[in-house]
Amino acid sequence: MQALHLTGLSQPELSEFEATLGEPAYRARQIFAGIHARRLRSFEEMTDLPKELHAKLGERATIATLTLESRYISSDGTRRYLFKTHDNRPVETVFIPEERRDTICFSSQSGCPLQCTFCLTAQLGLLRNLTAGEIVEQIIVALNDAYGVGLKTPRGTNLVGMGAGEPFLNFDELMKALRIMKEPNGLHIVANRITVSTAGIVPRIRELATIPDRPHLAISLAAPNDELRNELMPINKKWPIEELMSACKDFEKALKRGERFTFEYVMLRGVNDSDEHARQLANLLNRYGLHAKVNLIPHNPAEPLPYQPSPIERVEAFQAILESKGVHTYIRRPRGRDILAACGQLAARSTVNITAPPKFSERRTA
Ligand code: SAH
């Protein structure tokens, strides 16, 4: 029998499990806080529980299923964690330190089923969906590594669901992970501090619009017309640009005042970065009356991807055209390229400047 993964249980589910062990109700709260607020990685570290309970829990359940294989540190301070799941699938998480606030980028799937031609993760194919518990564990380990086991998370640390995988093809587990993470008795990371990115799974964009406590949304566009987008992002053949834009418009109507969503546009030299592409993009957004921001992401190259990043002058010229047509545009600075930690570079590869895994044990306890 596989051990029950407690990290992926909501507080009520944990209470139910505790009841089957014949334990008093307050134990569930203690264990939930041990996993999520204190970010402990084994039952033995939960010194507020009786020793007999450690053993009893250990027979039936586990809290640490991800094994940290490697931690890579970039010259810019970005950290990439490469984990293995209990069934030996790769999972990657990235910690991005920033001056004002830090960001943790988590994965929703091992590999990815989408076949975006500019993304290295696509080359893995889909290995499997991650469970809610595996999503939450990524955050726990990254927080412990960055700030110390159980120590307070600085206010404003943000999460982005922009790692490997398509979060909206693993919607239920993703949403469950977000519900677990927002608990005040746990990680206490609320939806407002989380951004989830999709390649354009239209029905889930519409569904997200109906959820009151929802994360921010980013949509990966990469091309302003169907012909080019079909080529770069084959998911466009299923949900073409007009359908995507009309879902975006409905999503925008559901936003609170002042809230915005984002489009991401990877800049591929000589492919999607001309003045004409910029005009088409601005016209598209304006035609739908969308007030979204556009994030331009210079392509992060990696063998054997057949693209190069647009030169910065091209990116700036592209931005200027969008801005001149009233579209707010930001240029995203690449982070962690040297350790294959930047957008679109996660493919479970090892890189050179490897450092030893952190001291605290991330080994499986079960
Ligand atoms: N599948 C989701 C979540 C991944 S987010 C999605 O597509 O939105 C990863 C972001 O990085 C996406 O915006 C994607 O378009 C972008 N990206 C992928 N490969 C890239 C590359 N090689 N260089 C720069 N950005 C890339």
Tab-separated table of C-alpha atoms and ligand atoms in Angstrom:
chain	number	residue	atom	x	y	z
A	1	MET	CA	0.000	0.000	0.000
A	2	GLN	CA	1.334	3.415	-0.853
A	3	ALA	CA	1.609	5.784	2.070
A	4	LEU	CA	-0.972	8.560	2.177
A	5	HIS	CA	0.614	11.879	1.249
A	6	LEU	CA	-0.557	14.235	3.979
A	7	THR	CA	0.938	17.354	2.331
A	8	GLY	CA	-1.820	17.188	-0.291
A	9	LEU	CA	-4.701	17.028	2.197
A	10	SER	CA	-6.847	19.982	3.150
A	11	GLN	CA	-7.324	20.572	6.859
A	12	PRO	CA	-10.746	18.824	6.936
A	13	GLU	CA	-9.312	15.840	5.033
A	14	LEU	CA	-6.457	15.636	7.487
A	15	SER	CA	-8.967	15.666	10.356
A	16	GLU	CA	-10.787	12.726	8.780
A	17	PHE	CA	-7.560	10.796	8.501
A	18	GLU	CA	-6.670	11.580	12.104
A	19	ALA	CA	-10.064	10.345	13.239
A	20	THR	CA	-9.333	6.952	11.659
A	21	LEU	CA	-6.235	6.744	13.847
A	22	GLY	CA	-8.358	7.403	16.921
A	23	GLU	CA	-6.517	10.628	17.707
A	24	PRO	CA	-8.091	13.712	19.256
A	25	ALA	CA	-9.215	16.376	16.795
A	26	TYR	CA	-6.571	18.957	17.724
A	27	ARG	CA	-3.839	16.631	16.409
A	28	ALA	CA	-4.943	17.330	12.848
A	29	ARG	CA	-4.367	21.042	13.398
A	30	GLN	CA	-0.966	20.356	14.925
A	31	ILE	CA	0.080	18.151	12.030
A	32	PHE	CA	-1.246	20.590	9.430
A	33	ALA	CA	0.727	23.401	11.080
A	34	GLY	CA	3.786	21.137	11.315
A	35	ILE	CA	3.716	20.455	7.582
A	36	HIS	CA	2.722	23.857	6.265
A	37	ALA	CA	3.407	26.587	8.843
A	38	ARG	CA	6.572	25.089	10.382
A	39	ARG	CA	7.478	23.449	7.062
A	40	LEU	CA	8.843	20.315	8.725
A	41	ARG	CA	9.743	17.440	6.461
A	42	SER	CA	9.333	14.443	8.778
A	43	PHE	CA	7.022	13.353	11.571
A	44	GLU	CA	10.007	12.973	13.915
A	45	GLU	CA	10.619	16.722	13.748
A	46	MET	CA	7.098	17.363	15.049
A	47	THR	CA	8.225	17.362	18.658
A	48	ASP	CA	4.811	18.482	19.868
A	49	LEU	CA	3.440	15.039	18.963
A	50	PRO	CA	3.878	11.991	21.179
A	51	LYS	CA	6.595	9.584	19.989
A	52	GLU	CA	4.108	6.726	19.575
A	53	LEU	CA	2.195	8.886	17.128
A	54	HIS	CA	5.320	9.414	14.993
A	55	ALA	CA	5.512	5.657	14.511
A	56	LYS	CA	1.793	5.281	13.921
A	57	LEU	CA	1.806	8.047	11.309
A	58	GLY	CA	4.929	6.666	9.688
A	59	GLU	CA	3.219	3.333	9.068
A	60	ARG	CA	0.357	4.855	7.149
A	61	ALA	CA	1.443	8.210	5.822
A	62	THR	CA	4.233	10.420	4.559
A	63	ILE	CA	4.772	14.149	4.192
A	64	ALA	CA	7.893	14.240	2.000
A	65	THR	CA	7.600	12.446	-1.318
A	66	LEU	CA	9.870	14.666	-3.428
A	67	THR	CA	13.557	13.847	-3.240
A	68	LEU	CA	15.909	16.722	-3.975
A	69	GLU	CA	18.369	15.442	-6.566
A	70	SER	CA	20.269	18.644	-7.302
A	71	ARG	CA	20.260	22.306	-6.579
A	72	TYR	CA	21.800	24.633	-9.137
A	73	ILE	CA	22.696	28.236	-8.366
A	74	SER	CA	22.941	30.846	-11.097
A	75	SER	CA	25.430	33.688	-11.187
A	76	ASP	CA	22.407	35.980	-10.740
A	77	GLY	CA	21.336	34.177	-7.547
A	78	THR	CA	18.463	32.238	-9.092
A	79	ARG	CA	18.189	28.692	-7.738
A	80	ARG	CA	16.862	25.686	-9.592
A	81	TYR	CA	15.754	22.600	-7.704
A	82	LEU	CA	15.561	19.306	-9.517
A	83	PHE	CA	13.458	16.741	-7.651
A	84	LYS	CA	12.380	13.196	-8.319
A	85	THR	CA	8.915	11.992	-7.401
A	86	HIS	CA	8.368	8.661	-5.622
A	87	ASP	CA	7.930	7.070	-9.060
A	88	ASN	CA	11.077	8.680	-10.407
A	89	ARG	CA	9.610	11.534	-12.444
A	90	PRO	CA	11.479	14.841	-12.628
A	91	VAL	CA	10.006	17.980	-11.044
A	92	GLU	CA	11.649	21.404	-11.185
A	93	THR	CA	11.152	24.525	-9.123
A	94	VAL	CA	12.916	27.873	-9.401
A	95	PHE	CA	13.580	30.472	-6.709
A	96	ILE	CA	14.174	33.942	-8.116
A	97	PRO	CA	15.536	36.501	-5.657
A	98	GLU	CA	14.602	40.087	-6.436
A	99	GLU	CA	15.328	43.362	-4.741
A	100	ARG	CA	11.833	44.087	-3.539
A	101	ARG	CA	10.268	40.650	-3.443
A	102	ASP	CA	11.271	37.113	-4.268
A	103	THR	CA	9.424	34.773	-6.592
A	104	ILE	CA	9.035	31.011	-6.540
A	105	CYS	CA	8.163	29.383	-9.844
A	106	PHE	CA	6.566	25.949	-9.473
A	107	SER	CA	5.694	23.164	-11.898
A	108	SER	CA	2.237	21.690	-12.362
A	109	GLN	CA	3.196	18.650	-14.425
A	110	SER	CA	6.243	16.472	-14.889
A	111	GLY	CA	7.104	17.256	-18.500
A	112	CYS	CA	4.395	18.840	-20.657
A	113	PRO	CA	2.006	17.560	-23.320
A	114	LEU	CA	1.960	20.817	-25.305
A	115	GLN	CA	4.373	21.055	-28.152
A	116	CYS	CA	5.408	24.680	-28.212
A	117	THR	CA	8.381	24.711	-30.541
A	118	PHE	CA	10.369	27.285	-28.536
A	119	CYS	CA	10.130	25.504	-25.187
A	120	LEU	CA	12.550	22.889	-23.927
A	121	THR	CA	10.034	21.300	-21.555
A	122	ALA	CA	8.015	20.202	-24.595
A	123	GLN	CA	10.807	17.820	-25.466
A	124	LEU	CA	10.056	15.716	-22.405
A	125	GLY	CA	6.456	15.131	-23.420
A	126	LEU	CA	3.961	14.635	-20.615
A	127	LEU	CA	5.305	12.306	-17.942
A	128	ARG	CA	2.387	12.855	-15.576
A	129	ASN	CA	0.267	15.367	-13.712
A	130	LEU	CA	1.576	16.391	-10.316
A	131	THR	CA	-0.628	15.958	-7.276
A	132	ALA	CA	-1.665	18.876	-5.076
A	133	GLY	CA	0.758	17.563	-2.462
A	134	GLU	CA	3.634	17.554	-4.930
A	135	ILE	CA	2.841	21.120	-5.910
A	136	VAL	CA	2.749	22.285	-2.286
A	137	GLU	CA	5.955	20.405	-1.440
A	138	GLN	CA	7.877	22.330	-4.086
A	139	ILE	CA	6.982	25.579	-2.359
A	140	ILE	CA	7.822	24.230	1.105
A	141	VAL	CA	11.304	23.124	0.060
A	142	ALA	CA	12.039	26.341	-1.819
A	143	LEU	CA	10.896	28.492	1.125
A	144	ASN	CA	12.985	26.452	3.571
A	145	ASP	CA	16.045	26.712	1.362
A	146	ALA	CA	15.650	30.447	0.818
A	147	TYR	CA	14.599	31.579	4.281
A	148	GLY	CA	15.416	28.711	6.668
A	149	VAL	CA	13.283	25.810	7.855
A	150	GLY	CA	10.020	27.122	9.213
A	151	LEU	CA	11.224	30.718	9.377
A	152	LYS	CA	8.859	33.453	8.372
A	153	THR	CA	8.287	34.050	4.685
A	154	PRO	CA	8.987	37.703	3.869
A	155	ARG	CA	5.787	39.510	3.017
A	156	GLY	CA	5.344	39.751	-0.680
A	157	THR	CA	7.073	36.564	-1.758
A	158	ASN	CA	5.145	35.642	-4.871
A	159	LEU	CA	4.376	32.346	-6.528
A	160	VAL	CA	4.083	31.795	-10.242
A	161	GLY	CA	2.770	28.648	-11.892
A	162	MET	CA	5.130	29.047	-14.828
A	163	GLY	CA	7.349	26.022	-14.422
A	164	ALA	CA	7.062	22.773	-16.341
A	165	GLY	CA	3.645	21.742	-17.561
A	166	GLU	CA	0.320	23.287	-18.433
A	167	PRO	CA	-1.401	24.156	-15.151
A	168	PHE	CA	-4.846	24.282	-16.762
A	169	LEU	CA	-4.534	20.664	-17.869
A	170	ASN	CA	-4.125	19.800	-14.185
A	171	PHE	CA	-6.721	22.241	-12.955
A	172	ASP	CA	-8.255	20.372	-10.019
A	173	GLU	CA	-4.955	19.493	-8.343
A	174	LEU	CA	-3.680	23.015	-8.953
A	175	MET	CA	-6.756	24.561	-7.360
A	176	LYS	CA	-6.545	22.169	-4.462
A	177	ALA	CA	-2.898	23.106	-3.900
A	178	LEU	CA	-3.903	26.785	-3.850
A	179	ARG	CA	-6.646	26.088	-1.294
A	180	ILE	CA	-4.149	24.291	0.953
A	181	MET	CA	-1.546	27.050	0.604
A	182	LYS	CA	-3.885	29.859	1.590
A	183	GLU	CA	-4.673	28.412	5.075
A	184	PRO	CA	-3.716	30.900	7.819
A	185	ASN	CA	-2.693	27.894	9.939
A	186	GLY	CA	-0.344	26.824	7.131
A	187	LEU	CA	1.731	28.521	4.435
A	188	HIS	CA	-0.776	31.381	4.338
A	189	ILE	CA	-0.026	32.305	0.739
A	190	VAL	CA	-3.223	33.806	-0.627
A	191	ALA	CA	-4.385	33.703	-4.241
A	192	ASN	CA	-3.592	37.382	-4.689
A	193	ARG	CA	0.118	36.570	-4.442
A	194	ILE	CA	-0.059	33.830	-7.064
A	195	THR	CA	-0.020	34.047	-10.868
A	196	VAL	CA	-0.844	31.063	-13.023
A	197	SER	CA	0.134	30.949	-16.683
A	198	THR	CA	-1.677	29.072	-19.418
A	199	ALA	CA	-0.957	28.401	-23.069
A	200	GLY	CA	-4.652	29.083	-23.684
A	201	ILE	CA	-6.915	26.275	-22.416
A	202	VAL	CA	-10.074	28.258	-23.138
A	203	PRO	CA	-12.648	26.349	-21.018
A	204	ARG	CA	-10.434	26.678	-17.942
A	205	ILE	CA	-9.938	30.416	-18.498
A	206	ARG	CA	-13.713	30.696	-18.443
A	207	GLU	CA	-13.930	28.519	-15.360
A	208	LEU	CA	-11.295	30.559	-13.549
A	209	ALA	CA	-13.412	33.651	-14.149
A	210	THR	CA	-16.179	32.121	-11.989
A	211	ILE	CA	-13.920	31.372	-9.006
A	212	PRO	CA	-14.033	34.185	-6.448
A	213	ASP	CA	-10.728	33.456	-4.734
A	214	ARG	CA	-8.666	33.082	-7.862
A	215	PRO	CA	-5.003	33.598	-8.685
A	216	HIS	CA	-3.874	36.154	-11.243
A	217	LEU	CA	-3.807	34.962	-14.818
A	218	ALA	CA	-1.128	35.108	-17.492
A	219	ILE	CA	-1.649	33.876	-21.037
A	220	SER	CA	1.171	32.812	-23.320
A	221	LEU	CA	0.527	34.224	-26.757
A	222	ALA	CA	3.798	34.120	-28.755
A	223	ALA	CA	2.120	35.178	-32.002
A	224	PRO	CA	-0.499	37.723	-33.088
A	225	ASN	CA	-2.140	35.616	-35.820
A	226	ASP	CA	-3.353	32.029	-36.213
A	227	GLU	CA	-0.988	31.094	-38.979
A	228	LEU	CA	2.111	31.786	-36.905
A	229	ARG	CA	0.587	30.686	-33.609
A	230	ASN	CA	-0.458	27.315	-35.073
A	231	GLU	CA	3.150	26.786	-35.965
A	232	LEU	CA	4.693	27.899	-32.657
A	233	MET	CA	1.990	26.681	-30.277
A	234	PRO	CA	0.004	23.779	-31.781
A	235	ILE	CA	-2.611	24.103	-28.994
A	236	ASN	CA	-3.806	27.065	-31.091
A	237	LYS	CA	-5.340	24.612	-33.567
A	238	LYS	CA	-7.723	23.522	-30.826
A	239	TRP	CA	-8.441	26.980	-29.430
A	240	PRO	CA	-7.568	29.594	-32.057
A	241	ILE	CA	-6.832	33.221	-31.285
A	242	GLU	CA	-10.384	34.561	-31.711
A	243	GLU	CA	-11.747	32.011	-29.228
A	244	LEU	CA	-8.919	32.750	-26.854
A	245	MET	CA	-9.493	36.500	-27.068
A	246	SER	CA	-13.201	36.192	-26.493
A	247	ALA	CA	-12.514	34.081	-23.355
A	248	CYS	CA	-9.999	36.731	-22.280
A	249	LYS	CA	-12.591	39.439	-22.734
A	250	ASP	CA	-15.073	37.562	-20.544
A	251	PHE	CA	-12.331	36.943	-18.008
A	252	GLU	CA	-11.528	40.638	-17.974
A	253	LYS	CA	-15.154	41.468	-17.231
A	254	ALA	CA	-14.929	39.292	-14.119
A	255	LEU	CA	-11.886	41.134	-12.764
A	256	LYS	CA	-12.055	43.465	-9.805
A	257	ARG	CA	-11.508	47.158	-10.377
A	258	GLY	CA	-7.872	47.893	-11.076
A	259	GLU	CA	-7.012	44.217	-11.508
A	260	ARG	CA	-5.346	43.201	-14.743
A	261	PHE	CA	-4.172	40.091	-16.420
A	262	THR	CA	-1.087	39.559	-18.525
A	263	PHE	CA	-0.078	38.267	-21.912
A	264	GLU	CA	3.349	36.732	-22.297
A	265	TYR	CA	5.053	37.052	-25.640
A	266	VAL	CA	8.314	35.201	-26.188
A	267	MET	CA	10.509	37.156	-28.625
A	268	LEU	CA	12.076	34.914	-31.261
A	269	ARG	CA	14.579	36.616	-33.524
A	270	GLY	CA	13.254	37.021	-37.056
A	271	VAL	CA	10.178	34.890	-36.325
A	272	ASN	CA	7.590	36.895	-34.373
A	273	ASP	CA	9.381	40.152	-33.584
A	274	SER	CA	8.823	42.464	-36.580
A	275	ASP	CA	7.139	45.880	-36.512
A	276	GLU	CA	4.247	44.293	-38.380
A	277	HIS	CA	3.832	41.631	-35.655
A	278	ALA	CA	3.795	44.380	-33.038
A	279	ARG	CA	1.095	46.280	-34.926
A	280	GLN	CA	-0.965	43.114	-35.377
A	281	LEU	CA	-0.659	42.342	-31.668
A	282	ALA	CA	-1.710	45.838	-30.594
A	283	ASN	CA	-4.611	45.820	-33.044
A	284	LEU	CA	-5.756	42.432	-31.808
A	285	LEU	CA	-5.836	43.514	-28.173
A	286	ASN	CA	-7.454	46.833	-29.038
A	287	ARG	CA	-10.084	45.185	-31.221
A	288	TYR	CA	-11.219	43.213	-28.166
A	289	GLY	CA	-10.833	46.244	-25.930
A	290	LEU	CA	-8.480	44.325	-23.650
A	291	HIS	CA	-6.602	46.289	-21.007
A	292	ALA	CA	-4.133	43.525	-20.318
A	293	LYS	CA	-0.408	44.127	-19.951
A	294	VAL	CA	2.032	42.475	-22.299
A	295	ASN	CA	5.246	40.944	-20.967
A	296	LEU	CA	7.866	40.550	-23.640
A	297	ILE	CA	10.194	37.641	-22.863
A	298	PRO	CA	13.393	37.493	-24.901
A	299	HIS	CA	13.756	33.858	-25.950
A	300	ASN	CA	15.928	31.772	-23.654
A	301	PRO	CA	17.960	29.653	-25.996
A	302	ALA	CA	18.826	26.018	-25.314
A	303	GLU	CA	20.039	23.182	-27.494
A	304	PRO	CA	18.376	21.912	-29.706
A	305	LEU	CA	15.768	24.693	-29.907
A	306	PRO	CA	16.017	26.307	-33.352
A	307	TYR	CA	15.621	29.937	-32.179
A	308	GLN	CA	17.637	32.889	-31.004
A	309	PRO	CA	16.495	35.726	-28.752
A	310	SER	CA	15.536	38.982	-30.428
A	311	PRO	CA	18.221	41.613	-29.877
A	312	ILE	CA	17.329	44.106	-27.160
A	313	GLU	CA	16.940	46.966	-29.674
A	314	ARG	CA	14.314	44.873	-31.494
A	315	VAL	CA	12.508	44.121	-28.242
A	316	GLU	CA	12.511	47.825	-27.394
A	317	ALA	CA	11.253	48.805	-30.848
A	318	PHE	CA	8.478	46.217	-30.501
A	319	GLN	CA	7.604	47.638	-27.102
A	320	ALA	CA	7.533	51.175	-28.488
A	321	ILE	CA	4.979	50.217	-31.132
A	322	LEU	CA	2.740	48.506	-28.567
A	323	GLU	CA	3.008	51.482	-26.217
A	324	SER	CA	2.223	53.921	-29.023
A	325	LYS	CA	-1.038	52.034	-29.523
A	326	GLY	CA	-1.894	52.179	-25.839
A	327	VAL	CA	-0.768	48.693	-24.815
A	328	HIS	CA	1.174	48.582	-21.551
A	329	THR	CA	4.287	46.568	-22.148
A	330	TYR	CA	7.106	45.294	-19.953
A	331	ILE	CA	10.312	43.585	-20.895
A	332	ARG	CA	11.084	40.599	-18.700
A	333	ARG	CA	14.702	40.319	-17.715
A	334	PRO	CA	15.955	36.748	-18.140
A	335	ARG	CA	16.939	35.048	-14.894
A	336	GLY	CA	18.916	31.875	-14.330
A	337	ARG	CA	19.774	31.215	-17.972
A	338	ASP	CA	23.210	29.816	-17.076
A	339	ILE	CA	21.652	26.987	-15.060
A	340	LEU	CA	18.729	26.340	-17.441
A	341	ALA	CA	16.294	27.854	-14.974
A	342	ALA	CA	14.803	30.584	-17.178
A	343	CYS	CA	11.380	30.461	-18.859
A	344	GLY	CA	11.118	27.516	-21.188
A	345	GLN	CA	14.387	25.938	-20.115
A	346	LEU	CA	13.143	23.383	-17.600
A	347	ALA	CA	13.863	19.933	-18.956
A	348	ALA	CA	15.398	18.129	-15.992
A	349	ARG	CA	18.903	18.669	-17.307
A	350	SER	CA	21.991	18.895	-15.189
A	351	THR	CA	24.153	21.978	-15.551
A	352	VAL	CA	27.718	22.667	-14.538
A	353	ASN	CA	27.724	24.853	-11.465
A	354	ILE	CA	26.159	22.298	-9.247
A	355	THR	CA	26.342	22.778	-5.501
A	356	ALA	CA	25.622	20.281	-2.770
A	357	PRO	CA	21.991	19.887	-1.755
A	358	PRO	CA	21.003	21.864	1.329
A	359	LYS	CA	21.821	20.360	4.693
A	360	PHE	CA	18.307	19.719	5.897
A	361	SER	CA	17.175	16.358	4.748
A	362	GLU	CA	14.861	16.171	1.792
A	363	ARG	CA	15.082	12.426	1.549
A	364	ARG	CA	11.902	10.442	1.645
A	365	THR	CA	10.824	9.616	5.121
A	366	ALA	CA	8.523	6.764	4.165
B	1	SAH	N1	2.265	25.964	-20.067
B	1	SAH	C1	2.046	27.244	-19.426
B	1	SAH	C2	2.966	27.462	-18.258
B	1	SAH	C3	4.416	27.637	-18.608
B	1	SAH	S1	4.816	29.304	-18.438
B	1	SAH	C4	2.139	28.340	-20.447
B	1	SAH	O1	2.526	28.073	-21.578
B	1	SAH	O2	1.794	29.473	-20.154
B	1	SAH	C5	6.303	29.413	-19.310
B	1	SAH	C6	6.392	30.700	-20.098
B	1	SAH	O3	7.655	30.734	-20.737
B	1	SAH	C7	5.345	30.777	-21.191
B	1	SAH	O4	4.891	32.086	-21.297
B	1	SAH	C8	6.142	30.411	-22.428
B	1	SAH	O5	5.582	30.991	-23.574
B	1	SAH	C9	7.498	30.975	-22.119
B	1	SAH	N2	8.562	30.267	-22.801
B	1	SAH	C10	8.603	28.984	-23.178
B	1	SAH	N3	9.786	28.695	-23.738
B	1	SAH	C11	10.513	29.829	-23.691
B	1	SAH	C12	11.835	30.161	-24.105
B	1	SAH	N4	12.637	29.263	-24.636
B	1	SAH	N5	12.261	31.421	-23.890
B	1	SAH	C13	11.455	32.336	-23.309
B	1	SAH	N6	10.216	32.070	-22.894
B	1	SAH	C14	9.743	30.831	-23.091
